[in-house]
Coordinates of C-alpha atoms in Angstrom, one line a residue:
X279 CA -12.5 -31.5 -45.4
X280 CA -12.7 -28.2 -44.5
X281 CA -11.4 -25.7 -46.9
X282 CA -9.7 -22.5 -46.0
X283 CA -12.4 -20.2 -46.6
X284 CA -14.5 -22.0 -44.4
X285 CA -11.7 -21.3 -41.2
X286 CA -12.6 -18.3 -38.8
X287 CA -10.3 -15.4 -38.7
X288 CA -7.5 -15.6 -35.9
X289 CA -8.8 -13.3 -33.3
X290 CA -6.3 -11.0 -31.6
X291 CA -6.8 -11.6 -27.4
X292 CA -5.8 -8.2 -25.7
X293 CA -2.7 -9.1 -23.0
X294 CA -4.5 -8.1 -19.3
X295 CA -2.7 -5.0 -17.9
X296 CA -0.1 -5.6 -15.3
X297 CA 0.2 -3.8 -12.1
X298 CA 2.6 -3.2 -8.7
X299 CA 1.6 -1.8 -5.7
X300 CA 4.1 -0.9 -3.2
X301 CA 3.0 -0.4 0.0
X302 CA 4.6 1.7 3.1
X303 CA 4.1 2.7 6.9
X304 CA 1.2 0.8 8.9
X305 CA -0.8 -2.0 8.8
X306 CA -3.8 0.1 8.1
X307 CA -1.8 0.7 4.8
X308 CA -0.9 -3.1 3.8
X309 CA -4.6 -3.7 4.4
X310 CA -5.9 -0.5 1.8
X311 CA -2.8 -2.3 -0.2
X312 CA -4.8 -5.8 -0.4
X313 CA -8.0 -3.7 -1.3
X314 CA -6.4 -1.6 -4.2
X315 CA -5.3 -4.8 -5.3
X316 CA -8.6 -6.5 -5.4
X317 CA -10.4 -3.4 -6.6
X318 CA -7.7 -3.3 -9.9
X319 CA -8.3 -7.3 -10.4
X320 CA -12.4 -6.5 -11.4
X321 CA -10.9 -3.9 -13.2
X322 CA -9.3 -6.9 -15.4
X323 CA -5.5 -6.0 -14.2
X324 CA -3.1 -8.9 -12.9
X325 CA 0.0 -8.9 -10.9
X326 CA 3.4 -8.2 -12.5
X327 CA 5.7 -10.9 -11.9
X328 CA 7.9 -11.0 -8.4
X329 CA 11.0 -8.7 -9.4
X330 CA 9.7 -6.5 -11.8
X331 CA 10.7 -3.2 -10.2
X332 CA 8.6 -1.0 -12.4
X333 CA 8.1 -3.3 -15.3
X334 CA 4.3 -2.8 -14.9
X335 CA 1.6 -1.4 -17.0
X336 CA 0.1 0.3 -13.7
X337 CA 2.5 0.9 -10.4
X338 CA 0.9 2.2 -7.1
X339 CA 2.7 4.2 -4.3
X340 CA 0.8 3.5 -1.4
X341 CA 2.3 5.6 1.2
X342 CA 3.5 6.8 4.4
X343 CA 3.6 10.2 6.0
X344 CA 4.9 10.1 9.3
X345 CA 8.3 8.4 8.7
X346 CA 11.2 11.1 8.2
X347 CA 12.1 12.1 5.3
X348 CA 9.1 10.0 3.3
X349 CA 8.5 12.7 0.8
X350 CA 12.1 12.4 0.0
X351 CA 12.0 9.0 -1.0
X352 CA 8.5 9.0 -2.6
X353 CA 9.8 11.4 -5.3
X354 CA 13.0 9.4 -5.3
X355 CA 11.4 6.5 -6.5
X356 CA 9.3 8.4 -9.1
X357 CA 12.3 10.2 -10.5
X358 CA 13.7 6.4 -10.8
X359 CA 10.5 5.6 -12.5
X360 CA 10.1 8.7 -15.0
X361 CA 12.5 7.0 -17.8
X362 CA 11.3 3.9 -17.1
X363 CA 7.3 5.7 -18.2
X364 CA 9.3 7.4 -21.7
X365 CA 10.1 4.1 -22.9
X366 CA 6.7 2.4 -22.5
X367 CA 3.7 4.2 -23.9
X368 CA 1.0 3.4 -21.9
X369 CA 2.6 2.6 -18.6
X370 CA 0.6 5.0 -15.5
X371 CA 1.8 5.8 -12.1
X372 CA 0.0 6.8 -9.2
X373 CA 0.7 7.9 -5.8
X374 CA -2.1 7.4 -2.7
X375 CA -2.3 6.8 1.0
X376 CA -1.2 9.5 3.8
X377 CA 1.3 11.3 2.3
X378 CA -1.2 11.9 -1.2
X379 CA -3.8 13.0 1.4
X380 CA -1.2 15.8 2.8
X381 CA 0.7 16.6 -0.3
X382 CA -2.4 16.8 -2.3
X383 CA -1.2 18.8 -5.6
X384 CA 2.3 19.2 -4.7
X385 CA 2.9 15.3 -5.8
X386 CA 1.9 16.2 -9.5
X387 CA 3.8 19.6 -9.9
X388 CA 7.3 17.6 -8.2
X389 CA 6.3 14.8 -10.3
X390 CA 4.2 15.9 -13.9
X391 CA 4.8 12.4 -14.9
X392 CA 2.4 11.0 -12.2
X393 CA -1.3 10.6 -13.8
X394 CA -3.5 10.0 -10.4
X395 CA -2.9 11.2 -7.0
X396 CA -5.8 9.6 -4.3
X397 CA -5.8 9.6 -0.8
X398 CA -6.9 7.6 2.4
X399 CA -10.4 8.4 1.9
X400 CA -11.1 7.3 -1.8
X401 CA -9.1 4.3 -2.4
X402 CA -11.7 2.6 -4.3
X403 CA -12.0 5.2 -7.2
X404 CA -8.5 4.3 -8.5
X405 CA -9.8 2.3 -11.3
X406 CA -11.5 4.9 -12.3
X407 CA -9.1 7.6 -12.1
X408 CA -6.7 5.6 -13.9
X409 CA -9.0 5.0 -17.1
X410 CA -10.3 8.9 -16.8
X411 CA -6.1 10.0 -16.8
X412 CA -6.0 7.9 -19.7
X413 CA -8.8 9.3 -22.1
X414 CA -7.9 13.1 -20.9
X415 CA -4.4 12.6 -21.2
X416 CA -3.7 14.5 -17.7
X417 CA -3.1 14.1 -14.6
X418 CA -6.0 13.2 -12.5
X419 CA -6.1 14.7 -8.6
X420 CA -9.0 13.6 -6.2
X421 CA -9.0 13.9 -2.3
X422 CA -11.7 13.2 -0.6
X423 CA -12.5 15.0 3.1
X424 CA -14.1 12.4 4.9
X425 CA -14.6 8.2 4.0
X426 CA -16.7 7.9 0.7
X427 CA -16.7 3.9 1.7
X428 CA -15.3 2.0 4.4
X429 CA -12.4 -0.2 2.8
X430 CA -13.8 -3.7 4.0
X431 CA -16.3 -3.1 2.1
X432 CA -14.1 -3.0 -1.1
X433 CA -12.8 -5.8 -3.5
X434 CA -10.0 -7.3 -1.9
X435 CA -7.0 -10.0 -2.9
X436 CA -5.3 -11.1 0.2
X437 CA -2.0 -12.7 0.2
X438 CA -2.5 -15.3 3.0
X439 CA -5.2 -18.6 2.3
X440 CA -5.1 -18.9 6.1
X441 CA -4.8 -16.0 7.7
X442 CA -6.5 -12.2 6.9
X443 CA -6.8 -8.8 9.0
X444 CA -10.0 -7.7 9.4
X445 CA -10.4 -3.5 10.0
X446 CA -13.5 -2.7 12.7
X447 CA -12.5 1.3 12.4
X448 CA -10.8 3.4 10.2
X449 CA -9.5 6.9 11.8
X450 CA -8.0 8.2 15.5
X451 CA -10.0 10.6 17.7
X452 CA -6.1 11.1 20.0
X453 CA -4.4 14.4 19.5
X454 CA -0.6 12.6 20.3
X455 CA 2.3 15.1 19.5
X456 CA 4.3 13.0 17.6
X457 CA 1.7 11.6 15.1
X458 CA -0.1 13.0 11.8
X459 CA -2.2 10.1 11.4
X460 CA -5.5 11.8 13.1
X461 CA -4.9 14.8 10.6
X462 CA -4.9 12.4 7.6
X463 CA -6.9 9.3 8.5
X464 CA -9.8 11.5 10.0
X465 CA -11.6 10.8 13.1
X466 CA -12.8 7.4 14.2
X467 CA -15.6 5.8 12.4
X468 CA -16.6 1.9 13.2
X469 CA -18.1 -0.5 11.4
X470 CA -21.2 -2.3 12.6
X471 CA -20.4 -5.1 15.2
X472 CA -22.8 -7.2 12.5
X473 CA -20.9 -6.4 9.1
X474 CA -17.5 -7.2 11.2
X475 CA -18.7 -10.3 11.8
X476 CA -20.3 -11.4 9.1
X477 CA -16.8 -10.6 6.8
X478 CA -14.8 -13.1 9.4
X479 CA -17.1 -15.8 9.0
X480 CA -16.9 -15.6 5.4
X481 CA -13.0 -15.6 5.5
X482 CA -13.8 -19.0 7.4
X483 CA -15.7 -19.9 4.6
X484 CA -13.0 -19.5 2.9
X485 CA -10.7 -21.4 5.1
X486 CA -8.7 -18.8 7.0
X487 CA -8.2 -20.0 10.6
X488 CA -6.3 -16.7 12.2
X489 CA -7.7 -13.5 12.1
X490 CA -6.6 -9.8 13.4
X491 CA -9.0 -7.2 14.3
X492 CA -7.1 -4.2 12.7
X493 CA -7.8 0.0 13.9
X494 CA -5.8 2.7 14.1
X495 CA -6.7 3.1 17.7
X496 CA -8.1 -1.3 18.0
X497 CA -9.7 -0.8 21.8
X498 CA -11.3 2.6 21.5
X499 CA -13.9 0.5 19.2
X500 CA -17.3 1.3 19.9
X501 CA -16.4 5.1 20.9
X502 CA -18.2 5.9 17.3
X503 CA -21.4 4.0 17.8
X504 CA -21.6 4.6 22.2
X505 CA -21.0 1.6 23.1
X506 CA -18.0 1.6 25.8
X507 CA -17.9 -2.2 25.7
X508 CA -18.1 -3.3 22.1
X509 CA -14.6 -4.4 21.1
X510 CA -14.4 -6.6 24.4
X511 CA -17.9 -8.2 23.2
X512 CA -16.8 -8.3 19.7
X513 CA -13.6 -10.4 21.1
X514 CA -16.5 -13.1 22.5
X515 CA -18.5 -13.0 19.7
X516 CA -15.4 -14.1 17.7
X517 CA -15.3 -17.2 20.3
X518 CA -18.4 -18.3 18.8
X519 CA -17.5 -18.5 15.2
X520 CA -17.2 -22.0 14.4
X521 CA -14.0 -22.9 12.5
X522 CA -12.1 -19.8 13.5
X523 CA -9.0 -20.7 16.2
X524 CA -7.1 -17.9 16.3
X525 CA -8.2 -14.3 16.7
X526 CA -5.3 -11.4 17.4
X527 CA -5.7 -7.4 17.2
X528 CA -3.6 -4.5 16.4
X529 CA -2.9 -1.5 18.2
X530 CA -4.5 -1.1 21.2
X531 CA -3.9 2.4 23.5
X532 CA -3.4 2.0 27.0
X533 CA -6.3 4.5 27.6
X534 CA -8.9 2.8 26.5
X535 CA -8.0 -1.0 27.3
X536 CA -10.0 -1.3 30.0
X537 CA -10.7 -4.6 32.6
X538 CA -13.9 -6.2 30.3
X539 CA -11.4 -6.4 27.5
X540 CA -9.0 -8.4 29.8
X541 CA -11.6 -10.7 30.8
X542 CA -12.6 -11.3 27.2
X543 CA -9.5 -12.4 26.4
X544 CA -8.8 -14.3 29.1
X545 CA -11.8 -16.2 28.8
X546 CA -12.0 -16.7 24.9
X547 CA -10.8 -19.9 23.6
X548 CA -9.6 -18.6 20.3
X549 CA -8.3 -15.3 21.5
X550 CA -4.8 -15.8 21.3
X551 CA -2.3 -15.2 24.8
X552 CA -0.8 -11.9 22.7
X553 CA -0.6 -8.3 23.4
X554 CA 1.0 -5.4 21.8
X555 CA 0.7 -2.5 23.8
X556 CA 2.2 1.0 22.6
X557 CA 4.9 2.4 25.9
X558 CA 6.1 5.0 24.0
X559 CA 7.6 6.4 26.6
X560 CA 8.0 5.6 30.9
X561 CA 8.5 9.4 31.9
X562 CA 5.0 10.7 33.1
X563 CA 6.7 14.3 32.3
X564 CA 7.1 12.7 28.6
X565 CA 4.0 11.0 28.3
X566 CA 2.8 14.7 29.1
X567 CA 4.1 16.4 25.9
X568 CA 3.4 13.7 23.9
X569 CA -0.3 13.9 25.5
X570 CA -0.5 10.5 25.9
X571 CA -3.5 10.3 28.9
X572 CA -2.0 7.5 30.9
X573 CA 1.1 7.5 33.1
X574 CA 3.9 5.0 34.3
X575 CA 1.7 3.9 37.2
X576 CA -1.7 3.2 34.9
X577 CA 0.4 1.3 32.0
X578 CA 2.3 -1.1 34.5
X579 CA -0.8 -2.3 36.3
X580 CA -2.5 -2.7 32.7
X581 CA 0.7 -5.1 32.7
X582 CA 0.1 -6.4 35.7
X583 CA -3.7 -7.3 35.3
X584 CA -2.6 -8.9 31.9
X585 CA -0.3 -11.2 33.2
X586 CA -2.4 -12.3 36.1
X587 CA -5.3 -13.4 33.6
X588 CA -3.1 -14.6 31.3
X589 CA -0.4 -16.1 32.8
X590 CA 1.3 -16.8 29.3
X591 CA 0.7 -13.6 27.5
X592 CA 3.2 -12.3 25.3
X593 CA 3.6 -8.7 25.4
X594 CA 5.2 -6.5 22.7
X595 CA 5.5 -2.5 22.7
X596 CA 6.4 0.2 21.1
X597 CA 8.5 3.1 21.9
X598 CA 9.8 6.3 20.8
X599 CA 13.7 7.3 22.3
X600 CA 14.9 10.7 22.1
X601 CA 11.5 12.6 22.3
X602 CA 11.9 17.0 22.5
X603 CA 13.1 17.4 26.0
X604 CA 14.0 13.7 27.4
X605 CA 16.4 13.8 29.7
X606 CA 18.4 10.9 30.9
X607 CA 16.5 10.8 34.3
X608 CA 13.3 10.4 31.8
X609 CA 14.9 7.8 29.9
X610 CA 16.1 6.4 33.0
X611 CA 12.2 6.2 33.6
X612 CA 11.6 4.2 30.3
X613 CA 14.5 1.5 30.9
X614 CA 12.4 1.0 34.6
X615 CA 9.0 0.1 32.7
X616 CA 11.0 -2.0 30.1
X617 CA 12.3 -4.1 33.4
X618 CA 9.1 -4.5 35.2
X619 CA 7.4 -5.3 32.1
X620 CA 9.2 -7.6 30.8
X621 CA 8.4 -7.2 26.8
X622 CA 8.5 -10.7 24.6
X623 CA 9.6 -8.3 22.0
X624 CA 9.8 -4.1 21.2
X625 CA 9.5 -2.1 18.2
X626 CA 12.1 0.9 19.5
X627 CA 12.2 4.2 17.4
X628 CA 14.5 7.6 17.4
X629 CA 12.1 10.0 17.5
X630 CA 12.1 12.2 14.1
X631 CA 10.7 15.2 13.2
X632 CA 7.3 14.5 11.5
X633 CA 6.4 17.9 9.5
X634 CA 2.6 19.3 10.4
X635 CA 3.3 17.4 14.0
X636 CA 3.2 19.8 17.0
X637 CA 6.3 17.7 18.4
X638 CA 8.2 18.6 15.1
X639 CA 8.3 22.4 17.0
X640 CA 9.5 21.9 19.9
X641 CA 12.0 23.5 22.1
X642 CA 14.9 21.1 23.9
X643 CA 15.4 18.8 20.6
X644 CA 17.6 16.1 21.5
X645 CA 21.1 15.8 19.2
X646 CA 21.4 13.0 17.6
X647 CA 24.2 11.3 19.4
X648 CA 22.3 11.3 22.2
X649 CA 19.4 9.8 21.3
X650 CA 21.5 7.1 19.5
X651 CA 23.7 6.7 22.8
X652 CA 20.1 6.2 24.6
X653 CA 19.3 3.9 21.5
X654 CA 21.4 1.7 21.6
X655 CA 21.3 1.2 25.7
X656 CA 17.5 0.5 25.0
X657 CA 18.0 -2.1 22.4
X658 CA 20.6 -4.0 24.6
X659 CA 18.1 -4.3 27.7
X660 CA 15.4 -5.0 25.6
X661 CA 17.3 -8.0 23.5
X662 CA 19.1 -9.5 26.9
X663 CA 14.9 -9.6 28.3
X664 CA 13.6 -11.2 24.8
X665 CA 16.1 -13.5 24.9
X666 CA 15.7 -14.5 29.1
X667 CA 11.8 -14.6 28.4
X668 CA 12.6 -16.7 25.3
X669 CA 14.9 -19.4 27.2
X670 CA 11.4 -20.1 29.4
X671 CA 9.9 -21.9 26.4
X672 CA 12.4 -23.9 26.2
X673 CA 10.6 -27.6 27.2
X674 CA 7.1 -26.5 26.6
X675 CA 4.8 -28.3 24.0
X676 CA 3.0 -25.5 22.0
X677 CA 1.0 -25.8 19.0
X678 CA 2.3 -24.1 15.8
X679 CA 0.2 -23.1 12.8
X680 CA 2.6 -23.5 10.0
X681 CA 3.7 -20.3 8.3
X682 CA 4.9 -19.5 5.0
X683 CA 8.0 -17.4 4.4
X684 CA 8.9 -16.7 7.9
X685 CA 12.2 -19.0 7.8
X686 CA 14.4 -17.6 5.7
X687 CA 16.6 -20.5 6.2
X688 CA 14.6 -23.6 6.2
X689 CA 15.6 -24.9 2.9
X690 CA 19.0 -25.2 3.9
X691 CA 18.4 -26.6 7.3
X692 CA 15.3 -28.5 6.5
X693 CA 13.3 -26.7 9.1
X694 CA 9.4 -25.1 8.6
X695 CA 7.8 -22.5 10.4
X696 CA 5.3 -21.4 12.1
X697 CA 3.7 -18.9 14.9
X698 CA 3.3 -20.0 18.3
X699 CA -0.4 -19.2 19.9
X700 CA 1.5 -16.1 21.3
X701 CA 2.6 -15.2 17.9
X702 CA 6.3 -16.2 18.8
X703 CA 8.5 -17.8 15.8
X704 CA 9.3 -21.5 15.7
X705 CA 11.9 -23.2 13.5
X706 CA 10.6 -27.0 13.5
X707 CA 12.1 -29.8 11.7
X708 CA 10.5 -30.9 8.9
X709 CA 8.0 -34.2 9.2
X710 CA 8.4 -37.2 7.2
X711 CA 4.7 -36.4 6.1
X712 CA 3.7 -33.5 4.1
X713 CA 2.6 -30.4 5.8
X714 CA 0.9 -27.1 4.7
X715 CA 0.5 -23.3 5.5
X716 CA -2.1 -23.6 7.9
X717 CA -1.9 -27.1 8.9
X718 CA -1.0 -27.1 12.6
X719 CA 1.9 -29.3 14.0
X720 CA 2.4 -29.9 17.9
X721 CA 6.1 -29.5 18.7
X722 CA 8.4 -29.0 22.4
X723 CA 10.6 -26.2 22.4
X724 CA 14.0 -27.3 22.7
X725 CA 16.5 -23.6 22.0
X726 CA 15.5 -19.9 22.2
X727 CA 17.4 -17.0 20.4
X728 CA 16.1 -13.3 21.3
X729 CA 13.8 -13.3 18.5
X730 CA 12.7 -17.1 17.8
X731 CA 12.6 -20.3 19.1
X732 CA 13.7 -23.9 18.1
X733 CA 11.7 -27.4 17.9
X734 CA 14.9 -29.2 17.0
X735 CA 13.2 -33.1 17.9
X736 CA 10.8 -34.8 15.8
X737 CA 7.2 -32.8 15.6
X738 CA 4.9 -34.5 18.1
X739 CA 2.0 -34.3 15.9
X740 CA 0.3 -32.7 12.8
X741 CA -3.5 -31.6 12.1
X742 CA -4.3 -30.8 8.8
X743 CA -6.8 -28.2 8.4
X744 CA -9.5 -26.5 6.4
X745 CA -6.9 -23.7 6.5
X746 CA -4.2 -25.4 4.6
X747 CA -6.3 -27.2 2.2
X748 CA -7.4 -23.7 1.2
X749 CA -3.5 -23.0 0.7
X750 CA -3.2 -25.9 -1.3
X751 CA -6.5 -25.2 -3.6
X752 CA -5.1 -21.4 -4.0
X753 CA -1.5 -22.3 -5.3
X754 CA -3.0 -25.2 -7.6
X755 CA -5.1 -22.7 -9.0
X756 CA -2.3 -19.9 -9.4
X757 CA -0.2 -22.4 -10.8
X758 CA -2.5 -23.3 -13.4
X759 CA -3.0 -19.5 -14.4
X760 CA -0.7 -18.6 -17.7
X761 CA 3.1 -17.8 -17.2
X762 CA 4.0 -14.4 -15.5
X763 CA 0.2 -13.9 -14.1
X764 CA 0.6 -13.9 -10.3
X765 CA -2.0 -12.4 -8.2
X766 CA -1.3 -10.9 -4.6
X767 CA 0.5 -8.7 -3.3
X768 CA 4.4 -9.4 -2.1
X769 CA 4.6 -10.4 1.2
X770 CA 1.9 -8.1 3.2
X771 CA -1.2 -10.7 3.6
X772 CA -0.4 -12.0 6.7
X773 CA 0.2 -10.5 10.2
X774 CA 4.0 -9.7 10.8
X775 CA 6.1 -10.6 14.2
X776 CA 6.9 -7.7 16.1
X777 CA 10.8 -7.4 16.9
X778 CA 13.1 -5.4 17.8
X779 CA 13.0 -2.6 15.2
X780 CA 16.6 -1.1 13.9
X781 CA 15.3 2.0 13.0
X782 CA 13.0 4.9 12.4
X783 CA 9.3 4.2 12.3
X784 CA 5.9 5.4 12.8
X785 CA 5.3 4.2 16.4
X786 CA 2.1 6.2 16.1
X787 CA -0.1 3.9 18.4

């Protein structure tokens, strides 16, 4: 028997540090988001629990600079969070992405209660910062100029098992009116063709099935290392990965997409019938001052050549209403394009002033009743085509890869999800056998609504994949992890839909 001298002394196990990120503006941000989140998991922190609205040892601002008013609400939400840091010793703050890399020192004399600022360039020495603010007991500023490491290249923890972006450039070499994003993000740089694809098939590895080539400015790839036809061969290089059957990218410019790129979609099994491709405006005397170099004319047979190679193609856009000097034969101009082109979908912004923006100067700014009157004619055209393009599913057979969280109503009406191959969103009904995020099911179309689509019959089939058993190997491991440990970020892993916006946003494609 062993006596109770001979026991070992209970030995006190440190609690991991919690942290929340919360992440605003692009996609370029979610995907620093799922880096900062990777790069404070080797650090040895883990997720606070869903809801904990600043109950965090760590919280991260990742944010946005070119939405209005986003310094407003940045110090907002760290005025909310300043009582919240008195009561627990210990707890840190910081603030990164665009609007760190243009506010700089301002963030920490608004807000003293901040310990790190970092911007867009130096995302990977939070960690670091964070333990330095701790042993000095101050706050801890650090911007870099120009990209001290190219985030792929970064820890990362993404959301989605089955589906990951992938960034090929960081930066924007266009000098648009209305956008800050060149000024903050820094010119283009690439990545190698070879590290690009080397991280996807990894992620296949891994299981992930879908992936989406993410830039700032996707098309112009190859602008940084001379080669004029790089992204469309990176497109057919992603054809030959081996496991990989769906391949998507985000946001083209109408400049640079050029006919190789076309072709390579066209003739690339996994490259999915989708295209989002920034309007911004259809006046050719707007598309001046915003110096977008393309006109009406140019961006319509883009359209044109699209749907002729891919008869299928979903197209999506983006555009700005209300721009400094629009008038309503210039908006007149952008309901034409919106008609001929038929969108699956738009993202449709006011225009705002965004400070340090040479648009934010302008003479002729339009009042704001009459941008809202143009608005809200815009988003009437624009649902009454989504829905008319919508009803033509109706009867085809389309293969789904099932989603997760996209159907905010399928526990009540026992429906899944998932994305069609041109990224439009199904509501199926639920097989008798089980089916996974990732699996794929084979369904016919029987209802369309302006922004999804119904498979009301039985499912026709179901695959299971490599994709959802890696679903079903992460949640079994997450769910074996101790109580109140979940890692990820909230919803930002996988590629969104693209509807119909009902408000302000970047649009800085």
């Amino acid at each position: 028997m062993t006596s109770s001298s001979d026991r070992s002394p209970a030995v006190d196990v440190p609690t991991p540090k919690s942290y929340e990120i919360r992440t605003y503006g692009c996609q370029m941000n979610v995907h620093d988001s799922e880096r900062l989140a990777g790069l404070l998991e080797e650090a040895g922190y883990v997720r606070a629990p869903e809801g904990s609205d600043g109950d965090a040892d760590v919280v991260v601002f990742n944010t946005c600079a070119v939405r209005e008013n986003a310094d407003n609400r940045l110090y907002g939400n760290l005025g909310r969070l300043a009582p919240r840091k008195v009561s627990r010793p210990g707890m840190q703050i910081a603030v990164g992405g665009c609007l760190a890399q243009k506010d700089r020192d301002t963030i920490v004399k608004k807000a003293p209660w901040v310990d790190v600022v970092f911007g867009t360039h130096n995302i990977g020495k939070l960690p670091v910062l964070l333990e330095r603010a701790r042993v000095q007991q101050e706050a801890q500023v650090e911007i870099a100029e120009s990209l001290e490491a190219f985030p792929s290249t970064l820890p990362t923890r993404r959301e989605s098992a089955y589906a990951a972006w992938v960034s090929i450039s960081v930066g924007c070499n266009n000098t648009c009116t209305f956008c800050i994003v060149p000024a903050l993000r820094g010119k283009e740089k690439d990545r190698r063709p070879g590290d690009i694809l080397a991280e996807i098939e990894a992620l296949v590895g891994e299981g992930v099935s879908e992936i989406t080539l993410l830039g700032q400015n996707v098309n112009a790839y190859g602008s940084d290392i001379g080669d004029r036809e790089a992204f469309s061969k990176l497109l057919r290089a992603c054809g030959n990965i081996e496991g990989l059957e769906r391949v998507r990218f985000t946001s083209p410019h109408p400049r640079d997409f050029t006919d190789d790129v076309i072709e390579a979609m066209a003739e690339t099994p996994n490259a999915m019938p989708q295209l989002h491709m920034p309007l911004q405006s259809g006046s050719d005397t707007v598309l001046k001052a915003m110096r977008r170099s393309y006109r009406q004319e140019r961006y319509l047979g883009i359209i044109e050549k699209v749907r002729a190679a891919i008869p299928h193609a979903a197209i999506t856009t983006d555009i700005i209403v209300g721009f400094p000097g629009e008038t309503e034969e210039d908006f007149e101009q952008t309901l034409h394009v919106v008609r001929e082109a038929r969108f699956a979908q738009a993202f449709t912004f006011q225009y705002s002033k965004r400070p340090g923006t040479p648009a934010a100067t302008m003479e002729n700014q339009i009042p704001k009743e009459v941008v809202q009157a143009r608005y809200e004619r815009l988003v009437a055209l624009q649902e009454e085509i989504s829905w008319e393009e919508n009803k033509k599913q109706v009867g085809r057979t389309l293969e789904l890869m099932v989603a997760e969280g996209e159907g905010r109503k399928d526990g009540a009406t026992h429906r899944l999800s998932g994305r069609a191959p041109d990224n439009r969103l199904v509501h199926f009904t639920k097989p008798d056998e089980e089916v996974r995020p990732g699996d794929v099911v084979t369904v016919e179309i029987t209802y369309a609504a302006p922004h999804h689509l119904l498979a009301e019959g039985p499912v026709l089939g179901v695959r299971r994949t490599r994709a959802g058993d890696a679903w079903e190997k992460r949640n079994a491991a997450e769910a074996a992890k101790p109580a109140g440990v979940m890692l990820g970020l909230p919803k930002i892993g996988v590629p969104e839909p693209l509807p119909v916006a009902t408000g302000s946003g970047c649009g800085c494609d």
